[in-house]
């Protein structure tokens, strides 16, 4: 008989350095994650290996050292800064006589604490159930109902099979409810597209200051704190510019090796990022891991299909640096690429508005379109945008339009037409 141990508030952390760069994690980040989860670190076990051990992830000697530290500190949970297999978790729990969590479970727990909206709670539960479904084996052997002997024969279904069936049913139910939420979000997105207002999405590594910047720009009251994953549920506000307005979206922060269960579960939330006209990539320029965090965000953006959307880099927290003033950096073509600001002070926020205006409002597309009669609905859209500079008809009845419109409006029309409009451009 073997029950899972209850997780607690005092934790021993385990961090192993691997020779493979793609498998490396950051110990400081693990400590921040543990603090965000509400636990207290009472010890750290470190080491280095070429590859994980199949039984304990760490070597047998390091596993004995871990068990001794757990006993000496009275810790009630061990947290690994890596992904563990179900068998490794179980072996470590039997050795240490306490609950063992891996990095993925820790992140899922933080997300469960942060979820506020109905959709956010459903998404977190879905991710947790998917993760849990691989960890049912041998967890309930004391409730086994397929046993021999008088009085021990059951209905023929083991407790494990029952749990799996219940889990599958719950996952299907959550997916159905999330499909309804996704349809509601899609309706909201269509309404925003009809308003002809560009959408700008804040993205960046967790704790880069996105929510603080969002509040400073929109005067909203989104929860912002100096902790990982302070924001979980997306929020949208209208942001006024000098010559127009945009929708600004605050989204969940990214992290290295983001669990795939989370990426799959938060499909609807990440849709706000994929559908944006411009991404404000917020970077903590005072973080010594800034370059690595930057690459991790680019990796996640590619994973969710948002890497081709134009980005404006917001170098935040310049108040923590010496002799750095708010400014806009331009490339050789005169297009804004970086804005140096401090969201907390605040410093340079007007420069962000200026750069957004230049990117979504001032980049002009001038094209000639040959629109056949069957595609006449594009005429109405272009007239509403006041983009038509000249109009005539050829011998085949096609409408030849000279069009001048902003880059954001052009991209939005291409997205709505699913690329058809691009085939009508006359070279």
CSV table of C-alpha atoms in Angstrom, one decimal:
chain,number,residue,atom,x,y,z
A,1,UNK,CA,0.0,0.0,0.0
A,2,UNK,CA,1.4,3.4,-1.0
A,3,UNK,CA,-0.2,6.8,-0.7
A,4,UNK,CA,1.2,10.0,-2.1
A,5,UNK,CA,2.6,12.3,0.5
A,6,UNK,CA,1.1,15.7,1.0
A,7,UNK,CA,3.1,18.7,-0.2
A,8,UNK,CA,4.0,21.3,2.3
A,9,UNK,CA,5.7,24.7,2.9
A,10,UNK,CA,9.3,23.7,3.5
A,11,UNK,CA,11.2,22.5,0.5
A,12,UNK,CA,14.6,21.1,-0.4
A,13,UNK,CA,15.6,22.2,-4.0
A,14,UNK,CA,17.5,20.0,-6.4
A,15,UNK,CA,19.4,21.6,-9.3
A,16,UNK,CA,21.6,19.6,-11.7
A,17,UNK,CA,23.9,21.0,-14.4
A,18,UNK,CA,24.0,19.0,-17.6
A,19,UNK,CA,26.5,19.3,-20.4
A,20,UNK,CA,23.7,19.7,-22.9
A,21,UNK,CA,22.9,23.4,-23.1
A,22,UNK,CA,19.2,22.7,-24.0
A,23,UNK,CA,18.7,20.8,-20.7
A,24,UNK,CA,20.1,23.5,-18.5
A,25,UNK,CA,17.9,25.4,-16.1
A,26,UNK,CA,18.5,28.5,-13.8
A,27,UNK,CA,18.8,27.9,-10.0
A,28,UNK,CA,17.8,31.5,-9.2
A,29,UNK,CA,14.7,31.1,-11.3
A,30,UNK,CA,13.8,27.9,-9.4
A,31,UNK,CA,14.1,29.8,-6.1
A,32,UNK,CA,11.8,32.5,-7.4
A,33,UNK,CA,9.3,29.9,-8.6
A,34,UNK,CA,9.3,28.2,-5.2
A,35,UNK,CA,8.8,31.6,-3.5
A,36,UNK,CA,6.0,32.5,-5.9
A,37,UNK,CA,4.3,29.1,-5.0
A,38,UNK,CA,4.4,30.1,-1.3
A,39,UNK,CA,7.0,27.5,-0.1
A,40,UNK,CA,10.2,28.2,1.8
A,41,UNK,CA,13.6,26.7,0.8
A,42,UNK,CA,15.5,25.0,3.6
A,43,UNK,CA,18.2,23.5,1.5
A,44,UNK,CA,19.7,23.1,-1.9
A,45,UNK,CA,21.3,20.0,-3.5
A,46,UNK,CA,23.4,20.8,-6.6
A,47,UNK,CA,25.5,18.6,-8.9
A,48,UNK,CA,26.4,17.9,-12.4
A,49,UNK,CA,25.8,14.9,-14.7
A,50,UNK,CA,26.1,14.0,-18.4
A,51,UNK,CA,22.6,12.6,-18.5
A,52,UNK,CA,19.8,11.8,-16.0
A,53,UNK,CA,19.8,8.6,-14.0
A,54,UNK,CA,16.9,6.3,-15.0
A,55,UNK,CA,16.0,5.5,-11.4
A,56,UNK,CA,16.5,8.6,-9.4
A,57,UNK,CA,17.3,11.3,-12.0
A,58,UNK,CA,20.3,12.0,-9.8
A,59,UNK,CA,22.9,9.3,-9.0
A,60,UNK,CA,22.3,6.9,-6.1
A,61,UNK,CA,24.9,8.7,-3.9
A,62,UNK,CA,23.3,12.1,-4.6
A,63,UNK,CA,19.8,10.6,-3.9
A,64,UNK,CA,21.1,9.3,-0.5
A,65,UNK,CA,22.4,12.9,0.2
A,66,UNK,CA,19.0,14.3,-0.7
A,67,UNK,CA,17.2,11.9,1.7
A,68,UNK,CA,19.6,12.8,4.5
A,69,UNK,CA,19.0,16.5,4.0
A,70,UNK,CA,15.2,16.0,4.0
A,71,UNK,CA,15.5,14.2,7.3
A,72,UNK,CA,17.8,16.8,8.8
A,73,UNK,CA,15.7,19.8,7.8
A,74,UNK,CA,12.3,18.2,8.3
A,75,UNK,CA,11.3,19.3,4.8
A,76,UNK,CA,8.0,18.0,3.6
A,77,UNK,CA,8.5,18.5,-0.2
A,78,UNK,CA,11.4,18.0,-2.6
A,79,UNK,CA,11.3,20.2,-5.8
A,80,UNK,CA,13.4,19.4,-8.8
A,81,UNK,CA,14.4,22.1,-11.3
A,82,UNK,CA,13.8,19.5,-14.1
A,83,UNK,CA,11.1,17.3,-15.6
A,84,UNK,CA,10.9,13.9,-13.9
A,85,UNK,CA,9.3,10.8,-15.1
A,86,UNK,CA,6.5,9.2,-13.0
A,87,UNK,CA,8.8,6.3,-12.0
A,88,UNK,CA,11.6,8.7,-10.9
A,89,UNK,CA,9.1,10.7,-8.8
A,90,UNK,CA,7.8,7.5,-7.1
A,91,UNK,CA,11.3,6.1,-6.5
A,92,UNK,CA,12.4,9.4,-4.9
A,93,UNK,CA,9.3,9.6,-2.8
A,94,UNK,CA,9.9,6.2,-1.4
A,95,UNK,CA,13.5,7.1,-0.6
A,96,UNK,CA,12.9,10.5,0.9
A,97,UNK,CA,9.5,9.7,2.5
A,98,UNK,CA,8.0,13.0,1.3
A,99,UNK,CA,6.3,14.5,-1.7
A,100,UNK,CA,8.5,15.1,-4.8
A,101,UNK,CA,7.6,17.6,-7.4
A,102,UNK,CA,9.2,18.5,-10.7
A,103,UNK,CA,9.5,21.8,-12.5
A,104,UNK,CA,6.3,21.3,-14.5
A,105,UNK,CA,4.2,20.4,-11.5
A,106,UNK,CA,5.5,23.5,-9.7
A,107,UNK,CA,4.6,25.8,-12.5
A,108,UNK,CA,1.2,24.2,-12.8
A,109,UNK,CA,0.6,24.8,-9.0
A,110,UNK,CA,1.5,28.5,-9.4
A,111,UNK,CA,-0.9,28.8,-12.3
A,112,UNK,CA,-3.6,27.2,-10.2
A,113,UNK,CA,-3.0,29.8,-7.5
A,114,UNK,CA,-3.1,32.7,-10.0
A,115,UNK,CA,-6.1,31.8,-12.0
A,116,UNK,CA,-9.0,34.2,-11.4
A,117,UNK,CA,-11.4,34.0,-14.3
A,118,UNK,CA,-13.6,31.0,-15.2
A,119,UNK,CA,-11.6,30.4,-18.4
A,120,UNK,CA,-8.3,30.6,-16.6
A,121,UNK,CA,-9.3,28.1,-14.0
A,122,UNK,CA,-10.6,25.7,-16.7
A,123,UNK,CA,-7.3,26.0,-18.6
A,124,UNK,CA,-5.2,25.3,-15.5
A,125,UNK,CA,-7.3,22.3,-14.6
A,126,UNK,CA,-7.0,20.9,-18.1
A,127,UNK,CA,-3.2,21.3,-18.0
A,128,UNK,CA,-3.1,19.6,-14.5
A,129,UNK,CA,-5.3,16.7,-15.6
A,130,UNK,CA,-3.1,16.1,-18.7
A,131,UNK,CA,0.0,16.1,-16.5
A,132,UNK,CA,-1.6,13.9,-13.9
A,133,UNK,CA,-2.8,11.3,-16.4
A,134,UNK,CA,0.8,10.1,-16.8
A,135,UNK,CA,1.3,9.7,-13.1
A,136,UNK,CA,-1.6,7.4,-12.0
A,137,UNK,CA,0.4,4.1,-12.3
A,138,UNK,CA,1.0,2.5,-8.9
A,139,UNK,CA,-0.5,5.4,-7.0
A,140,UNK,CA,-3.6,3.5,-5.9
A,141,UNK,CA,-2.5,-0.1,-5.5
A,142,UNK,CA,-4.1,-0.3,-2.1
A,143,UNK,CA,-7.5,0.3,-3.7
A,144,UNK,CA,-7.1,-2.5,-6.3
A,145,UNK,CA,-10.4,-4.2,-6.9
A,146,UNK,CA,-9.3,-7.1,-9.2
A,147,UNK,CA,-8.2,-9.6,-6.5
A,148,UNK,CA,-8.7,-13.2,-5.9
A,149,UNK,CA,-10.4,-14.8,-2.9
A,150,UNK,CA,-13.8,-14.7,-1.3
A,151,UNK,CA,-15.1,-11.2,-0.7
A,152,UNK,CA,-12.3,-9.6,-2.7
A,153,UNK,CA,-13.6,-10.0,-6.2
A,154,UNK,CA,-14.8,-6.7,-7.7
A,155,UNK,CA,-16.7,-5.6,-10.8
A,156,UNK,CA,-13.6,-6.3,-13.0
A,157,UNK,CA,-12.4,-2.7,-13.3
A,158,UNK,CA,-9.2,-1.7,-11.4
A,159,UNK,CA,-9.0,1.6,-9.5
A,160,UNK,CA,-6.4,2.7,-12.0
A,161,UNK,CA,-8.8,2.1,-14.9
A,162,UNK,CA,-11.6,3.9,-13.0
A,163,UNK,CA,-9.3,6.9,-12.5
A,164,UNK,CA,-8.3,7.0,-16.1
A,165,UNK,CA,-11.9,6.8,-17.3
A,166,UNK,CA,-12.9,9.6,-14.9
A,167,UNK,CA,-9.9,11.7,-16.0
A,168,UNK,CA,-10.8,11.2,-19.7
A,169,UNK,CA,-14.4,12.2,-19.0
A,170,UNK,CA,-13.3,15.4,-17.2
A,171,UNK,CA,-10.8,16.4,-19.9
A,172,UNK,CA,-13.5,16.0,-22.6
A,173,UNK,CA,-15.9,18.1,-20.5
A,174,UNK,CA,-13.4,20.9,-20.0
A,175,UNK,CA,-12.4,20.9,-23.7
A,176,UNK,CA,-16.1,21.3,-24.6
A,177,UNK,CA,-16.4,24.3,-22.3
A,178,UNK,CA,-13.2,25.8,-23.5
A,179,UNK,CA,-14.5,25.5,-27.1
A,180,UNK,CA,-17.4,27.7,-26.1
A,181,UNK,CA,-15.1,30.2,-24.5
A,182,UNK,CA,-12.9,30.2,-27.7
A,183,UNK,CA,-16.0,31.0,-29.8
A,184,UNK,CA,-16.9,33.9,-27.5
A,185,UNK,CA,-13.3,35.2,-27.8
A,186,UNK,CA,-13.5,34.8,-31.5
A,187,UNK,CA,-16.6,37.0,-31.6
A,188,UNK,CA,-14.8,39.6,-29.5
A,189,UNK,CA,-11.9,39.5,-31.9
A,190,UNK,CA,-14.1,40.0,-34.9
A,191,UNK,CA,-15.8,43.0,-33.2
A,192,UNK,CA,-12.4,44.5,-32.7
A,193,UNK,CA,-11.4,43.8,-36.3
A,194,UNK,CA,-14.6,45.5,-37.5
A,195,UNK,CA,-13.7,48.6,-35.5
A,196,UNK,CA,-10.6,48.9,-37.7
A,197,UNK,CA,-8.4,49.4,-34.6
A,198,UNK,CA,-5.0,47.6,-34.4
A,199,UNK,CA,-4.3,45.2,-31.5
A,200,UNK,CA,-1.0,45.5,-29.7
A,201,UNK,CA,0.0,42.6,-27.4
A,202,UNK,CA,2.5,42.7,-24.5
A,203,UNK,CA,4.7,39.7,-24.4
A,204,UNK,CA,7.9,38.9,-22.6
A,205,UNK,CA,9.6,36.7,-20.0
A,206,UNK,CA,7.7,36.4,-16.7
A,207,UNK,CA,8.4,39.2,-14.2
A,208,UNK,CA,9.7,41.6,-16.9
A,209,UNK,CA,7.2,44.2,-15.8
A,210,UNK,CA,4.4,43.8,-18.4
A,211,UNK,CA,1.5,44.3,-16.1
A,212,UNK,CA,3.1,47.4,-14.4
A,213,UNK,CA,3.7,48.8,-17.9
A,214,UNK,CA,0.1,47.9,-18.9
A,215,UNK,CA,-1.3,49.8,-15.8
A,216,UNK,CA,0.9,52.8,-16.5
A,217,UNK,CA,-0.1,53.1,-20.1
A,218,UNK,CA,-3.9,52.4,-19.7
A,219,UNK,CA,-4.5,53.4,-16.1
A,220,UNK,CA,-5.9,50.0,-15.5
A,221,UNK,CA,-5.7,48.1,-12.2
A,222,UNK,CA,-4.4,44.8,-13.3
A,223,UNK,CA,-2.6,42.9,-10.5
A,224,UNK,CA,1.1,43.5,-10.7
A,225,UNK,CA,3.7,42.2,-8.3
A,226,UNK,CA,7.4,41.3,-8.2
A,227,UNK,CA,6.9,37.6,-8.6
A,228,UNK,CA,6.8,35.1,-11.4
A,229,UNK,CA,3.4,34.6,-13.2
A,230,UNK,CA,1.7,37.5,-11.4
A,231,UNK,CA,-0.6,37.8,-14.5
A,232,UNK,CA,-2.4,34.7,-15.8
A,233,UNK,CA,-5.7,36.0,-17.3
A,234,UNK,CA,-5.4,38.3,-20.4
A,235,UNK,CA,-6.8,41.8,-20.2
A,236,UNK,CA,-7.6,44.2,-23.0
A,237,UNK,CA,-7.9,48.0,-22.8
A,238,UNK,CA,-8.2,50.8,-25.4
A,239,UNK,CA,-5.0,52.9,-25.6
A,240,UNK,CA,-5.2,56.4,-27.1
A,241,UNK,CA,-2.4,57.6,-29.4
A,242,UNK,CA,-1.7,61.0,-30.9
A,243,UNK,CA,-3.5,60.2,-34.2
A,244,UNK,CA,-5.7,57.2,-33.3
A,245,UNK,CA,-6.1,54.4,-30.9
A,246,UNK,CA,-5.2,50.7,-30.4
A,247,UNK,CA,-6.3,47.8,-28.3
A,248,UNK,CA,-3.6,46.8,-25.8
A,249,UNK,CA,-3.5,43.3,-24.4
A,250,UNK,CA,-1.7,42.1,-21.3
A,251,UNK,CA,-0.9,38.4,-21.5
A,252,UNK,CA,0.7,35.6,-19.4
A,253,UNK,CA,4.5,35.7,-19.2
A,254,UNK,CA,6.7,33.1,-20.8
A,255,UNK,CA,9.4,31.0,-19.2
A,256,UNK,CA,12.1,28.7,-20.4
A,257,UNK,CA,11.0,25.1,-21.2
A,258,UNK,CA,7.3,26.2,-20.8
A,259,UNK,CA,5.4,22.9,-20.2
A,260,UNK,CA,3.7,21.7,-23.4
A,261,UNK,CA,0.5,20.9,-21.4
A,262,UNK,CA,0.3,24.6,-20.6
A,263,UNK,CA,0.9,25.7,-24.2
A,264,UNK,CA,-1.9,23.4,-25.3
A,265,UNK,CA,-4.3,24.3,-22.5
A,266,UNK,CA,-3.8,28.1,-23.0
A,267,UNK,CA,-4.5,28.0,-26.7
A,268,UNK,CA,-7.3,30.5,-26.4
A,269,UNK,CA,-5.3,32.9,-24.3
A,270,UNK,CA,-2.3,32.8,-26.6
A,271,UNK,CA,-4.6,33.5,-29.5
A,272,UNK,CA,-4.5,37.1,-28.4
A,273,UNK,CA,-0.8,37.1,-29.1
A,274,UNK,CA,-1.1,35.3,-32.5
A,275,UNK,CA,-3.8,37.7,-33.7
A,276,UNK,CA,-2.0,40.9,-32.7
A,277,UNK,CA,-0.8,43.5,-35.3
A,278,UNK,CA,2.2,44.4,-33.2
A,279,UNK,CA,4.0,42.7,-30.2
A,280,UNK,CA,5.6,44.8,-27.5
A,281,UNK,CA,8.3,42.5,-26.3
A,282,UNK,CA,9.1,43.7,-22.8
A,283,UNK,CA,12.6,43.0,-21.6
A,284,UNK,CA,14.0,43.4,-18.1
A,285,UNK,CA,17.2,45.2,-19.1
A,286,UNK,CA,18.5,45.1,-15.5
A,287,UNK,CA,18.4,41.2,-15.5
A,288,UNK,CA,21.8,39.6,-16.0
A,289,UNK,CA,20.0,36.8,-17.9
A,290,UNK,CA,18.4,39.3,-20.3
A,291,UNK,CA,19.9,37.8,-23.5
A,292,UNK,CA,18.9,34.2,-22.5
A,293,UNK,CA,15.4,35.3,-21.5
A,294,UNK,CA,15.0,37.1,-24.8
A,295,UNK,CA,15.9,34.0,-26.8
A,296,UNK,CA,13.5,31.9,-24.7
A,297,UNK,CA,10.6,34.3,-25.5
A,298,UNK,CA,11.5,34.1,-29.2
A,299,UNK,CA,11.4,30.3,-28.9
A,300,UNK,CA,7.9,30.3,-27.4
A,301,UNK,CA,6.6,32.8,-29.9
A,302,UNK,CA,7.8,30.5,-32.7
A,303,UNK,CA,6.1,27.5,-30.9
A,304,UNK,CA,2.7,29.3,-30.9
A,305,UNK,CA,3.1,30.7,-34.4
A,306,UNK,CA,3.5,34.3,-33.5
A,307,UNK,CA,7.2,34.8,-34.5
A,308,UNK,CA,6.5,36.6,-37.8
A,309,UNK,CA,4.5,39.4,-36.2
A,310,UNK,CA,6.4,42.7,-36.0
A,311,UNK,CA,8.0,43.4,-32.6
A,312,UNK,CA,8.9,46.5,-30.8
A,313,UNK,CA,11.4,45.8,-27.9
A,314,UNK,CA,10.6,47.6,-24.7
A,315,UNK,CA,13.7,47.8,-22.5
A,316,UNK,CA,12.1,48.2,-19.1
A,317,UNK,CA,13.5,49.0,-15.6
A,318,UNK,CA,16.1,51.5,-16.7
A,319,UNK,CA,15.8,53.1,-13.2
A,320,UNK,CA,17.9,50.1,-12.0
A,321,UNK,CA,20.7,51.0,-14.4
A,322,UNK,CA,23.2,53.9,-14.2
A,323,UNK,CA,23.2,56.7,-16.8
A,324,UNK,CA,20.5,55.3,-19.0
A,325,UNK,CA,17.9,57.8,-20.2
A,326,UNK,CA,14.6,57.2,-21.9
A,327,UNK,CA,15.0,57.1,-25.7
A,328,UNK,CA,13.8,55.4,-28.9
A,329,UNK,CA,16.3,53.5,-31.0
A,330,UNK,CA,15.7,53.5,-34.8
A,331,UNK,CA,17.1,51.2,-37.5
A,332,UNK,CA,18.7,52.3,-40.8
A,333,UNK,CA,15.2,52.8,-42.4
A,334,UNK,CA,14.1,55.1,-39.6
A,335,UNK,CA,11.7,52.5,-38.1
A,336,UNK,CA,11.5,52.3,-34.2
A,337,UNK,CA,13.1,49.1,-32.9
A,338,UNK,CA,13.7,49.7,-29.1
A,339,UNK,CA,12.3,52.0,-26.5
A,340,UNK,CA,14.1,52.4,-23.2
A,341,UNK,CA,11.7,53.1,-20.3
A,342,UNK,CA,10.8,52.5,-16.7
A,343,UNK,CA,7.2,51.5,-16.1
A,344,UNK,CA,7.5,51.9,-12.3
A,345,UNK,CA,8.9,55.4,-12.1
A,346,UNK,CA,7.4,56.1,-14.8
A,347,UNK,CA,9.9,57.3,-17.4
A,348,UNK,CA,9.6,57.4,-21.2
A,349,UNK,CA,6.0,56.1,-21.5
A,350,UNK,CA,5.2,58.8,-24.0
A,351,UNK,CA,8.0,57.4,-26.2
A,352,UNK,CA,6.2,54.1,-26.3
A,353,UNK,CA,3.0,55.8,-27.6
A,354,UNK,CA,5.1,57.6,-30.2
A,355,UNK,CA,6.8,54.4,-31.4
A,356,UNK,CA,3.5,52.5,-31.5
A,357,UNK,CA,1.9,55.3,-33.6
A,358,UNK,CA,4.8,55.2,-36.0
A,359,UNK,CA,4.7,51.4,-36.4
A,360,UNK,CA,0.9,50.8,-36.7
A,361,UNK,CA,-0.3,54.2,-38.0
A,362,UNK,CA,2.5,55.7,-40.2
A,363,UNK,CA,3.8,52.8,-42.2
A,364,UNK,CA,1.9,53.3,-45.5
A,365,UNK,CA,1.2,50.7,-48.2
A,366,UNK,CA,0.5,51.9,-51.7
A,367,UNK,CA,-0.7,49.1,-54.0
A,368,UNK,CA,-2.8,48.6,-57.1
A,369,UNK,CA,-5.5,45.9,-56.9
A,370,UNK,CA,-7.4,44.2,-59.7
A,371,UNK,CA,-10.7,43.2,-58.1
A,372,UNK,CA,-13.1,40.9,-60.1
A,373,UNK,CA,-16.8,41.4,-59.7
A,374,UNK,CA,-17.1,38.3,-57.5
A,375,UNK,CA,-14.9,39.9,-54.9
A,376,UNK,CA,-16.7,43.2,-54.9
A,377,UNK,CA,-17.1,43.1,-51.1
A,378,UNK,CA,-13.5,44.3,-50.8
A,379,UNK,CA,-14.6,47.6,-52.2
A,380,UNK,CA,-16.8,48.4,-49.2
A,381,UNK,CA,-14.0,47.5,-46.8
A,382,UNK,CA,-11.5,49.8,-48.6
A,383,UNK,CA,-14.0,52.6,-48.8
A,384,UNK,CA,-14.7,52.4,-45.1
A,385,UNK,CA,-10.9,52.8,-44.5
A,386,UNK,CA,-10.8,55.7,-46.9
A,387,UNK,CA,-8.0,54.0,-48.6
A,388,UNK,CA,-9.0,54.3,-52.3
A,389,UNK,CA,-7.0,56.9,-54.3
A,390,UNK,CA,-8.3,56.1,-57.8
A,391,UNK,CA,-10.7,53.7,-59.4
A,392,UNK,CA,-11.3,52.5,-63.0
A,393,UNK,CA,-12.5,49.4,-64.9
A,394,UNK,CA,-10.8,47.3,-67.5
A,395,UNK,CA,-12.4,45.6,-70.5
A,396,UNK,CA,-13.1,42.4,-68.5
A,397,UNK,CA,-15.1,44.3,-65.9
A,398,UNK,CA,-12.4,44.1,-63.2
A,399,UNK,CA,-12.1,47.1,-60.9
A,400,UNK,CA,-8.6,48.6,-60.9
A,401,UNK,CA,-8.0,50.4,-57.6
A,402,UNK,CA,-5.1,52.5,-56.4
A,403,UNK,CA,-5.0,52.0,-52.7
A,404,UNK,CA,-3.1,53.8,-49.9
A,405,UNK,CA,-3.5,52.5,-46.3
A,406,UNK,CA,-1.6,51.9,-43.2
A,407,UNK,CA,0.5,48.7,-42.7
A,408,UNK,CA,-1.7,47.6,-39.8
A,409,UNK,CA,-4.9,48.0,-41.9
A,410,UNK,CA,-3.3,46.1,-44.8
A,411,UNK,CA,-2.2,43.2,-42.7
A,412,UNK,CA,-5.6,43.0,-41.1
A,413,UNK,CA,-7.3,42.9,-44.5
A,414,UNK,CA,-4.9,40.2,-45.6
A,415,UNK,CA,-5.7,38.2,-42.5
A,416,UNK,CA,-9.5,38.6,-43.0
A,417,UNK,CA,-9.2,37.5,-46.6
A,418,UNK,CA,-7.0,34.5,-45.7
A,419,UNK,CA,-4.4,35.7,-48.2
A,420,UNK,CA,-6.8,36.1,-51.2
A,421,UNK,CA,-6.4,39.9,-51.3
A,422,UNK,CA,-2.6,39.4,-51.9
A,423,UNK,CA,-3.3,37.5,-55.1
A,424,UNK,CA,-5.2,40.5,-56.4
A,425,UNK,CA,-2.2,42.9,-56.2
A,426,UNK,CA,-1.0,44.1,-59.6
A,427,UNK,CA,2.8,44.3,-59.9
